[in-house]
PDB file of C-alpha atoms in Angstrom:
ATOM      1  CA  MET M  16     -11.091 -17.877   5.870  1.00 95.00           C
ATOM      2  CA  LYS M  17      -8.662 -20.083   3.992  1.00 97.00           C
ATOM      3  CA  THR M  18      -5.552 -19.670   1.852  1.00 97.00           C
ATOM      4  CA  VAL M  19      -6.401 -21.251  -1.503  1.00 98.00           C
ATOM      5  CA  ALA M  20      -3.316 -20.339  -3.545  1.00 98.00           C
ATOM      6  CA  ARG M  21       0.262 -19.442  -2.771  1.00 96.00           C
ATOM      7  CA  GLY M  22       3.046 -18.508  -5.167  1.00 96.00           C
ATOM      8  CA  GLU M  23       6.506 -17.015  -4.960  1.00 95.00           C
ATOM      9  CA  ARG M  24       5.097 -13.478  -4.992  1.00 96.00           C
ATOM     10  CA  PHE M  25       1.402 -13.732  -4.116  1.00 98.00           C
ATOM     11  CA  ARG M  26      -1.227 -15.287  -1.844  1.00 98.00           C
ATOM     12  CA  VAL M  27      -4.969 -15.731  -2.294  1.00 99.00           C
ATOM     13  CA  ILE M  28      -7.278 -15.905   0.733  1.00 98.00           C
ATOM     14  CA  ASP M  29     -10.945 -16.819   0.244  1.00 99.00           C
ATOM     15  CA  ASP M  30     -13.928 -16.176   2.543  1.00 98.00           C
ATOM     16  CA  PHE M  31     -11.798 -13.498   4.160  1.00 98.00           C
ATOM     17  CA  LEU M  32     -14.434 -11.675   6.221  1.00 97.00           C
ATOM     18  CA  GLU M  33     -17.363 -12.983   8.205  1.00 97.00           C
ATOM     19  CA  ALA M  34     -20.773 -11.829   6.961  1.00 97.00           C
ATOM     20  CA  PRO M  35     -21.212  -8.844   9.359  1.00 95.00           C
ATOM     21  CA  ASP M  36     -17.770  -7.386   8.608  1.00 95.00           C
ATOM     22  CA  LEU M  37     -18.175  -7.996   4.881  1.00 97.00           C
ATOM     23  CA  ALA M  38     -21.512  -6.172   4.937  1.00 96.00           C
ATOM     24  CA  GLN M  39     -19.887  -3.314   6.841  1.00 94.00           C
ATOM     25  CA  ILE M  40     -17.075  -2.782   4.350  1.00 95.00           C
ATOM     26  CA  ARG M  41     -19.475  -3.031   1.405  1.00 97.00           C
ATOM     27  CA  ASN M  42     -21.626  -0.365   3.029  1.00 95.00           C
ATOM     28  CA  LEU M  43     -18.546   1.787   3.582  1.00 94.00           C
ATOM     29  CA  MET M  44     -17.709   1.491  -0.114  1.00 96.00           C
ATOM     30  CA  ALA M  45     -21.284   2.307  -1.127  1.00 96.00           C
ATOM     31  CA  ASP M  46     -21.096   5.539   0.896  1.00 96.00           C
ATOM     32  CA  GLN M  47     -17.973   6.776  -0.926  1.00 96.00           C
ATOM     33  CA  ASP M  48     -17.857   9.452  -3.601  1.00 97.00           C
ATOM     34  CA  PHE M  49     -16.096   8.255  -6.747  1.00 98.00           C
ATOM     35  CA  GLN M  50     -14.234  10.140  -9.459  1.00 97.00           C
ATOM     36  CA  GLU M  51     -13.689   8.891 -12.985  1.00 97.00           C
ATOM     37  CA  THR M  52      -9.973   8.145 -13.290  1.00 95.00           C
ATOM     38  CA  PRO M  53      -8.324   7.596 -16.693  1.00 93.00           C
ATOM     39  CA  SER M  54      -5.776   4.790 -16.793  1.00 92.00           C
ATOM     40  CA  VAL M  55      -2.243   5.903 -15.968  1.00 87.00           C
ATOM     41  CA  VAL M  56      -0.829   3.006 -17.977  1.00 92.00           C
ATOM     42  CA  TYR M  57      -2.471   3.156 -21.410  1.00 91.00           C
ATOM     43  CA  PRO M  58      -5.294   5.732 -21.209  1.00 92.00           C
ATOM     44  CA  GLU M  59      -6.035   5.508 -24.915  1.00 93.00           C
ATOM     45  CA  SER M  60      -6.875   1.801 -24.738  1.00 95.00           C
ATOM     46  CA  ASP M  61      -7.448   0.854 -21.084  1.00 96.00           C
ATOM     47  CA  GLY M  62     -10.459   3.068 -20.503  1.00 94.00           C
ATOM     48  CA  SER M  63     -11.388   4.644 -17.178  1.00 95.00           C
ATOM     49  CA  ALA M  64     -12.048   3.319 -13.701  1.00 97.00           C
ATOM     50  CA  PHE M  65     -13.719   5.053 -10.752  1.00 98.00           C
ATOM     51  CA  ARG M  66     -11.748   5.742  -7.576  1.00 97.00           C
ATOM     52  CA  SER M  67     -12.723   6.908  -4.117  1.00 96.00           C
ATOM     53  CA  ARG M  68     -10.659   9.280  -2.046  1.00 92.00           C
ATOM     54  CA  GLY M  69      -7.696   7.471  -0.506  1.00 89.00           C
ATOM     55  CA  ALA M  70      -7.029   6.777   3.157  1.00 88.00           C
ATOM     56  CA  VAL M  71      -3.789   6.059   5.012  1.00 86.00           C
ATOM     57  CA  LEU M  72      -3.762   3.972   8.197  1.00 85.00           C
ATOM     58  CA  ARG M  73      -0.942   3.362  10.643  1.00 82.00           C
ATOM     59  CA  HIS M  74       0.378  -0.145  11.130  1.00 80.00           C
ATOM     60  CA  ASP M  75      -0.982  -0.125  14.697  1.00 78.00           C
ATOM     61  CA  MET M  76      -4.482   0.119  13.183  1.00 64.00           C
ATOM     62  CA  GLU M  77      -5.121   3.739  14.114  1.00 54.00           C
ATOM     63  CA  SER M  78      -5.934   6.582  11.736  1.00 51.00           C
ATOM     64  CA  GLU M  79      -4.769  10.126  12.367  1.00 46.00           C
ATOM     65  CA  SER M  80      -7.512  12.751  12.490  1.00 41.00           C
ATOM     66  CA  ALA M  81      -7.286  16.269  11.084  1.00 40.00           C
ATOM     67  CA  GLN M  82      -6.828  17.551  14.650  1.00 42.00           C
ATOM     68  CA  GLY M  83      -3.773  15.370  15.188  1.00 49.00           C
ATOM     69  CA  GLY M  84      -5.499  12.775  17.364  1.00 51.00           C
ATOM     70  CA  THR M  85      -6.667   9.327  16.346  1.00 57.00           C
ATOM     71  CA  VAL M  86      -9.995   7.924  15.224  1.00 59.00           C
ATOM     72  CA  GLU M  87     -11.357   4.440  15.719  1.00 67.00           C
ATOM     73  CA  LEU M  88     -11.221   2.214  12.650  1.00 74.00           C
ATOM     74  CA  PRO M  89     -14.165   0.241  11.301  1.00 84.00           C
ATOM     75  CA  ARG M  90     -13.787  -3.447  12.213  1.00 88.00           C
ATOM     76  CA  ALA M  91     -13.334  -4.429   8.574  1.00 88.00           C
ATOM     77  CA  TYR M  92     -10.377  -2.068   8.121  1.00 89.00           C
ATOM     78  CA  GLY M  93      -8.726  -3.443  11.218  1.00 89.00           C
ATOM     79  CA  ARG M  94      -9.204  -6.990   9.981  1.00 91.00           C
ATOM     80  CA  VAL M  95      -7.361  -6.201   6.754  1.00 92.00           C
ATOM     81  CA  VAL M  96      -4.479  -4.541   8.608  1.00 91.00           C
ATOM     82  CA  ARG M  97      -4.165  -7.460  11.048  1.00 91.00           C
ATOM     83  CA  GLU M  98      -3.974  -9.889   8.133  1.00 94.00           C
ATOM     84  CA  LEU M  99      -1.125  -7.867   6.631  1.00 94.00           C
ATOM     85  CA  HIS M 100       0.659  -8.149   9.998  1.00 93.00           C
ATOM     86  CA  SER M 101       0.595 -11.938   9.700  1.00 94.00           C
ATOM     87  CA  HIS M 102       2.604 -12.013   6.451  1.00 95.00           C
ATOM     88  CA  SER M 103       5.940 -10.666   7.664  1.00 94.00           C
ATOM     89  CA  ASP M 104       7.771 -13.093   5.376  1.00 93.00           C
ATOM     90  CA  MET M 105       6.209 -11.230   2.466  1.00 94.00           C
ATOM     91  CA  PHE M 106       5.990  -7.597   3.615  1.00 94.00           C
ATOM     92  CA  GLY M 107       8.454  -7.445   6.490  1.00 93.00           C
ATOM     93  CA  VAL M 108       7.951  -6.656  10.168  1.00 93.00           C
ATOM     94  CA  PRO M 109       5.223  -4.082  10.924  1.00 91.00           C
ATOM     95  CA  GLY M 110       6.625  -1.050  12.704  1.00 90.00           C
ATOM     96  CA  GLU M 111      10.111  -1.802  11.392  1.00 91.00           C
ATOM     97  CA  ASP M 112       9.905  -2.578   7.666  1.00 92.00           C
ATOM     98  CA  TRP M 113       6.551  -0.881   7.109  1.00 92.00           C
ATOM     99  CA  SER M 114       4.459   1.599   9.032  1.00 90.00           C
ATOM    100  CA  ILE M 115       1.447   2.582   6.904  1.00 90.00           C
ATOM    101  CA  VAL M 116      -1.349   0.991   4.895  1.00 92.00           C
ATOM    102  CA  GLY M 117      -2.922   3.134   2.181  1.00 91.00           C
ATOM    103  CA  PHE M 118      -5.993   2.243   0.157  1.00 94.00           C
ATOM    104  CA  SER M 119      -8.789   3.420  -2.100  1.00 95.00           C
ATOM    105  CA  PHE M 120     -11.991   1.800  -3.314  1.00 97.00           C
ATOM    106  CA  TRP M 121     -12.111   1.122  -7.060  1.00 98.00           C
ATOM    107  CA  LYS M 122     -14.819   0.317  -9.604  1.00 98.00           C
ATOM    108  CA  TYR M 123     -14.219  -1.150 -13.070  1.00 98.00           C
ATOM    109  CA  SER M 124     -17.162  -1.336 -15.464  1.00 98.00           C
ATOM    110  CA  ALA M 125     -17.547  -3.391 -18.644  1.00 98.00           C
ATOM    111  CA  GLY M 126     -14.913  -2.413 -21.204  1.00 98.00           C
ATOM    112  CA  SER M 127     -12.292  -1.186 -18.705  1.00 98.00           C
ATOM    113  CA  ARG M 128      -8.928  -2.706 -17.879  1.00 97.00           C
ATOM    114  CA  LEU M 129      -5.504  -1.688 -16.520  1.00 97.00           C
ATOM    115  CA  GLY M 130      -2.441  -2.567 -18.606  1.00 96.00           C
ATOM    116  CA  TRP M 131       0.749  -4.298 -17.521  1.00 96.00           C
ATOM    117  CA  HIS M 132       2.713  -2.490 -14.822  1.00 93.00           C
ATOM    118  CA  ASN M 133       4.585  -3.030 -11.579  1.00 88.00           C
ATOM    119  CA  ASP M 134       3.874  -0.688  -8.699  1.00 80.00           C
ATOM    120  CA  VAL M 135       7.391   0.281  -7.651  1.00 74.00           C
ATOM    121  CA  ALA M 136       8.101   3.122  -5.233  1.00 70.00           C
ATOM    122  CA  ALA M 137      10.578   3.957  -2.506  1.00 70.00           C
ATOM    123  CA  GLY M 138       9.499   2.362   0.760  1.00 79.00           C
ATOM    124  CA  ARG M 139       6.742   0.267  -0.763  1.00 85.00           C
ATOM    125  CA  ARG M 140       6.614  -3.364   0.410  1.00 93.00           C
ATOM    126  CA  GLY M 141       3.625  -4.764  -1.438  1.00 94.00           C
ATOM    127  CA  GLU M 142      -0.058  -4.406  -2.107  1.00 95.00           C
ATOM    128  CA  PHE M 143      -3.418  -6.044  -1.587  1.00 97.00           C
ATOM    129  CA  VAL M 144      -6.669  -6.358  -3.542  1.00 98.00           C
ATOM    130  CA  PHE M 145      -9.917  -7.235  -1.779  1.00 98.00           C
ATOM    131  CA  PHE M 146     -12.904  -8.030  -4.036  1.00 99.00           C
ATOM    132  CA  LEU M 147     -16.148  -6.526  -2.726  1.00 99.00           C
ATOM    133  CA  HIS M 148     -18.791  -7.038  -5.432  1.00 99.00           C
ATOM    134  CA  ASP M 149     -21.731  -9.291  -4.500  1.00 98.00           C
ATOM    135  CA  GLU M 150     -21.417 -11.583  -7.517  1.00 98.00           C
ATOM    136  CA  TRP M 151     -18.892 -12.326 -10.242  1.00 98.00           C
ATOM    137  CA  LYS M 152     -19.077 -14.805 -13.117  1.00 98.00           C
ATOM    138  CA  ALA M 153     -15.895 -16.172 -14.649  1.00 96.00           C
ATOM    139  CA  SER M 154     -17.104 -15.169 -18.121  1.00 98.00           C
ATOM    140  CA  TRP M 155     -17.102 -11.522 -17.031  1.00 99.00           C
ATOM    141  CA  ALA M 156     -13.265 -11.592 -16.992  1.00 98.00           C
ATOM    142  CA  GLY M 157     -11.611  -8.784 -14.972  1.00 98.00           C
ATOM    143  CA  GLU M 158      -9.012 -11.225 -13.634  1.00 98.00           C
ATOM    144  CA  LEU M 159      -5.901 -10.036 -11.850  1.00 98.00           C
ATOM    145  CA  LEU M 160      -3.088 -11.418 -14.020  1.00 97.00           C
ATOM    146  CA  LEU M 161       0.404 -11.555 -12.582  1.00 97.00           C
ATOM    147  CA  LEU M 162       3.855 -12.833 -13.426  1.00 96.00           C
ATOM    148  CA  ASP M 163       4.965 -14.913 -10.453  1.00 96.00           C
ATOM    149  CA  THR M 164       8.693 -14.434 -10.838  1.00 94.00           C
ATOM    150  CA  ASP M 165      11.314 -11.802 -10.022  1.00 93.00           C
ATOM    151  CA  PRO M 166      11.194  -9.215 -12.841  1.00 92.00           C
ATOM    152  CA  GLY M 167      14.902  -8.549 -12.347  1.00 90.00           C
ATOM    153  CA  ALA M 168      15.694 -12.114 -13.399  1.00 92.00           C
ATOM    154  CA  ILE M 169      14.136 -11.627 -16.860  1.00 93.00           C
ATOM    155  CA  GLU M 170      16.800 -10.311 -19.224  1.00 92.00           C
ATOM    156  CA  ILE M 171      15.796  -8.247 -22.256  1.00 94.00           C
ATOM    157  CA  ASP M 172      17.355  -5.512 -24.378  1.00 94.00           C
ATOM    158  CA  GLU M 173      15.883  -2.390 -22.783  1.00 94.00           C
ATOM    159  CA  SER M 174      17.442   0.057 -25.247  1.00 94.00           C
ATOM    160  CA  GLY M 175      15.096   2.919 -26.057  1.00 94.00           C
ATOM    161  CA  MET M 176      12.216   1.505 -24.000  1.00 94.00           C
ATOM    162  CA  SER M 177      10.069   3.369 -21.498  1.00 92.00           C
ATOM    163  CA  PRO M 178       9.546   1.762 -18.061  1.00 90.00           C
ATOM    164  CA  LEU M 179       6.106   0.489 -19.078  1.00 90.00           C
ATOM    165  CA  GLU M 180       7.427  -0.896 -22.367  1.00 92.00           C
ATOM    166  CA  ILE M 181      10.101  -2.767 -20.415  1.00 94.00           C
ATOM    167  CA  VAL M 182       7.432  -4.293 -18.172  1.00 94.00           C
ATOM    168  CA  GLU M 183       5.341  -5.523 -21.090  1.00 93.00           C
ATOM    169  CA  ALA M 184       8.394  -6.847 -22.942  1.00 95.00           C
ATOM    170  CA  LYS M 185       9.375  -8.899 -19.896  1.00 95.00           C
ATOM    171  CA  VAL M 186       5.887 -10.408 -19.701  1.00 95.00           C
ATOM    172  CA  SER M 187       6.079 -11.304 -23.398  1.00 94.00           C
ATOM    173  CA  VAL M 188       9.300 -13.325 -23.056  1.00 93.00           C
ATOM    174  CA  ALA M 189       9.074 -14.663 -19.484  1.00 91.00           C
ATOM    175  CA  PRO M 190       9.357 -18.476 -19.241  1.00 83.00           C
ATOM    176  CA  PRO M 191       6.775 -18.979 -16.446  1.00 80.00           C
ATOM    177  CA  CYS M 192       3.079 -19.183 -17.208  1.00 87.00           C
ATOM    178  CA  LEU M 193       0.982 -16.229 -16.091  1.00 94.00           C
ATOM    179  CA  THR M 194      -1.254 -16.608 -13.037  1.00 97.00           C
ATOM    180  CA  ALA M 195      -4.909 -15.565 -13.442  1.00 97.00           C
ATOM    181  CA  ILE M 196      -6.814 -14.752 -10.250  1.00 98.00           C
ATOM    182  CA  VAL M 197     -10.583 -14.621 -10.717  1.00 98.00           C
ATOM    183  CA  PRO M 198     -12.196 -11.688  -8.838  1.00 99.00           C
ATOM    184  CA  LYS M 199     -14.274 -13.894  -6.574  1.00 99.00           C
ATOM    185  CA  PRO M 200     -16.310 -11.988  -3.955  1.00 99.00           C
ATOM    186  CA  ASN M 201     -14.748 -11.837  -0.454  1.00 99.00           C
ATOM    187  CA  ARG M 202     -11.347 -12.849  -1.858  1.00 99.00           C
ATOM    188  CA  LEU M 203      -8.200 -11.095  -0.614  1.00 98.00           C
ATOM    189  CA  VAL M 204      -5.057 -11.142  -2.757  1.00 99.00           C
ATOM    190  CA  LEU M 205      -1.630 -10.185  -1.387  1.00 98.00           C
ATOM    191  CA  VAL M 206       1.135  -9.276  -3.842  1.00 97.00           C
ATOM    192  CA  GLU M 207       4.821  -8.645  -3.241  1.00 95.00           C
ATOM    193  CA  GLU M 208       6.249  -5.257  -4.232  1.00 93.00           C
ATOM    194  CA  GLY M 209       7.445  -4.976  -7.833  1.00 92.00           C
ATOM    195  CA  THR M 210       5.390  -7.900  -9.160  1.00 95.00           C
ATOM    196  CA  ILE M 211       4.347  -7.380 -12.781  1.00 96.00           C
ATOM    197  CA  HIS M 212       0.568  -7.533 -13.134  1.00 96.00           C
ATOM    198  CA  CYS M 213      -2.487  -6.192 -14.947  1.00 97.00           C
ATOM    199  CA  ILE M 214      -6.283  -6.170 -14.742  1.00 98.00           C
ATOM    200  CA  GLN M 215      -7.948  -7.974 -17.616  1.00 98.00           C
ATOM    201  CA  ARG M 216     -10.643  -6.028 -19.402  1.00 98.00           C
ATOM    202  CA  VAL M 217     -14.096  -6.530 -17.899  1.00 99.00           C
ATOM    203  CA  ASP M 218     -16.147  -8.283 -20.589  1.00 98.00           C
ATOM    204  CA  ARG M 219     -19.203  -6.609 -22.097  1.00 98.00           C
ATOM    205  CA  THR M 220     -21.305  -9.585 -20.936  1.00 98.00           C
ATOM    206  CA  ALA M 221     -20.910  -8.233 -17.398  1.00 98.00           C
ATOM    207  CA  GLY M 222     -23.554  -5.700 -18.378  1.00 98.00           C
ATOM    208  CA  ARG M 223     -24.172  -3.375 -15.443  1.00 97.00           C
ATOM    209  CA  ALA M 224     -22.175  -5.510 -13.000  1.00 98.00           C
ATOM    210  CA  VAL M 225     -19.142  -3.633 -11.659  1.00 98.00           C
ATOM    211  CA  ARG M 226     -15.808  -5.029 -10.461  1.00 99.00           C
ATOM    212  CA  ARG M 227     -15.458  -3.513  -6.967  1.00 99.00           C
ATOM    213  CA  THR M 228     -12.311  -3.612  -4.853  1.00 98.00           C
ATOM    214  CA  MET M 229     -10.555  -2.192  -1.851  1.00 97.00           C
ATOM    215  CA  THR M 230      -7.024  -1.859  -3.186  1.00 96.00           C
ATOM    216  CA  GLY M 231      -4.009  -0.623  -1.289  1.00 94.00           C
ATOM    217  CA  PHE M 232      -0.366  -0.862  -0.375  1.00 93.00           C
ATOM    218  CA  VAL M 233       1.965  -1.531   2.529  1.00 93.00           C
ATOM    219  CA  ALA M 234       4.806   0.970   2.827  1.00 91.00           C
ATOM    220  CA  SER M 235       7.357   2.525   5.137  1.00 85.00           C
ATOM    221  CA  LYS M 236       6.558   6.102   4.200  1.00 64.00           C
ATOM    222  CA  SER M 237       4.154   8.307   2.270  1.00 51.00           C
ATOM    223  CA  PRO M 238       3.653   7.333  -1.388  1.00 46.00           C
ATOM    224  CA  GLY M 239       4.223  10.969  -2.288  1.00 47.00           C
ATOM    225  CA  GLU M 240       7.958  10.592  -1.525  1.00 45.00           C
ATOM    226  CA  THR M 241       8.832   8.426  -4.501  1.00 44.00           C
ATOM    227  CA  GLY M 242      11.975  10.133  -5.765  1.00 45.00           C
ATOM    228  CA  SER M 243      13.036   9.616  -9.369  1.00 40.00           C
ATOM    229  CA  GLU M 244      10.624   6.947 -10.661  1.00 37.00           C
ATOM    230  CA  SER M 245       9.078   7.620 -14.037  1.00 38.00           C
ATOM    231  CA  ARG M 246       6.130  10.025 -14.099  1.00 45.00           C
ATOM    232  CA  LYS M 247       3.582   7.343 -14.984  1.00 40.00           C
ATOM    233  CA  ILE M 248       4.796   4.967 -12.298  1.00 39.00           C
ATOM    234  CA  ASP M 249       4.755   7.837  -9.783  1.00 43.00           C
ATOM    235  CA  ARG M 250       1.135   8.574 -10.687  1.00 44.00           C
ATOM    236  CA  LEU M 251       0.246   4.926 -10.142  1.00 41.00           C
ATOM    237  CA  VAL M 252       1.619   5.103  -6.632  1.00 43.00           C
ATOM    238  CA  SER M 253      -0.053   8.439  -5.895  1.00 45.00           C
ATOM    239  CA  LEU M 254      -3.436   6.880  -6.620  1.00 44.00           C
ATOM    240  CA  LEU M 255      -3.067   4.812  -3.431  1.00 45.00           C
ATOM    241  CA  GLY M 256      -3.148   1.402  -4.975  1.00 43.00           C
ATOM    242  CA  SER M 257      -3.768   1.134  -8.687  1.00 49.00           C
ATOM    243  CA  GLU M 258      -4.007  -2.677  -8.604  1.00 55.00           C
TER     244      GLU M 258
END
C-alpha cells in the first residue's frame, strides 16, 4: 500500500489490499444483486449504471443486524474503515465528527458516465472510491475527474441556475487544471466533502469490460436526513455514494 497522489481535497492510495483481502471483496461484489440505476445528474445523456443494495457501517467497524445486535464484518470492509480512521485531517475524528460509513457496489459499462456534481449533504464529511475490476486500460477512460479547489472560492453569476448548472459553470471557469484519476485496480481514492467531480464516460473500446467500484461516504448521520438540498442532490446522497 502506498499513497501515490495527494491534493488539497483528495488522496490516491495504490495496492490498497493484500491479495487475499482483495479477492474477498471482489467475491463479495460478485455475489451482490444489481439494479439498473439511471443517472441522477443528466439521465438523458449520462446513461445508466448498476448499483447494489447499500450498507451502513458504524465507525467502530461493526454493523447492526436486523435484530438490533451486531454482525462481524468481512476483513476487507474493516480494512477500508480503518483507513478512513487514519485520515482525520480530511474527514475529522471518528466517533466525534463522523460515526457511519455507507457504501454500495457500482458497475459502469461502455457508454456510461456520471456528469459533474458535488455530493453535499448535512453531516457528510467525504467519500471514497475503491476500484475492484481485475483489469483496466487507460484507453477505456472512465476516469474520476475532480476539481481540486474549494468550490466556494469560485465566483460566478448564479442567477437562474439550478444547483447542477452552478457546479458545471464553476468547472468551466475554474483557474486550476482538472485532476484525472485513472481507475487502476486495487486503487482507493479519498475525496473531501463538496469536491466537484464526475465520472468520464467509459469508452466503447472497453467492450465487455466493466468499471467496478465500492463507493461510499463518511458521515455523522443517516444520508436520509439531508434537509433542504435540491431534489437531485438529495437523490445522489440517498444512493449511498454516487461517486
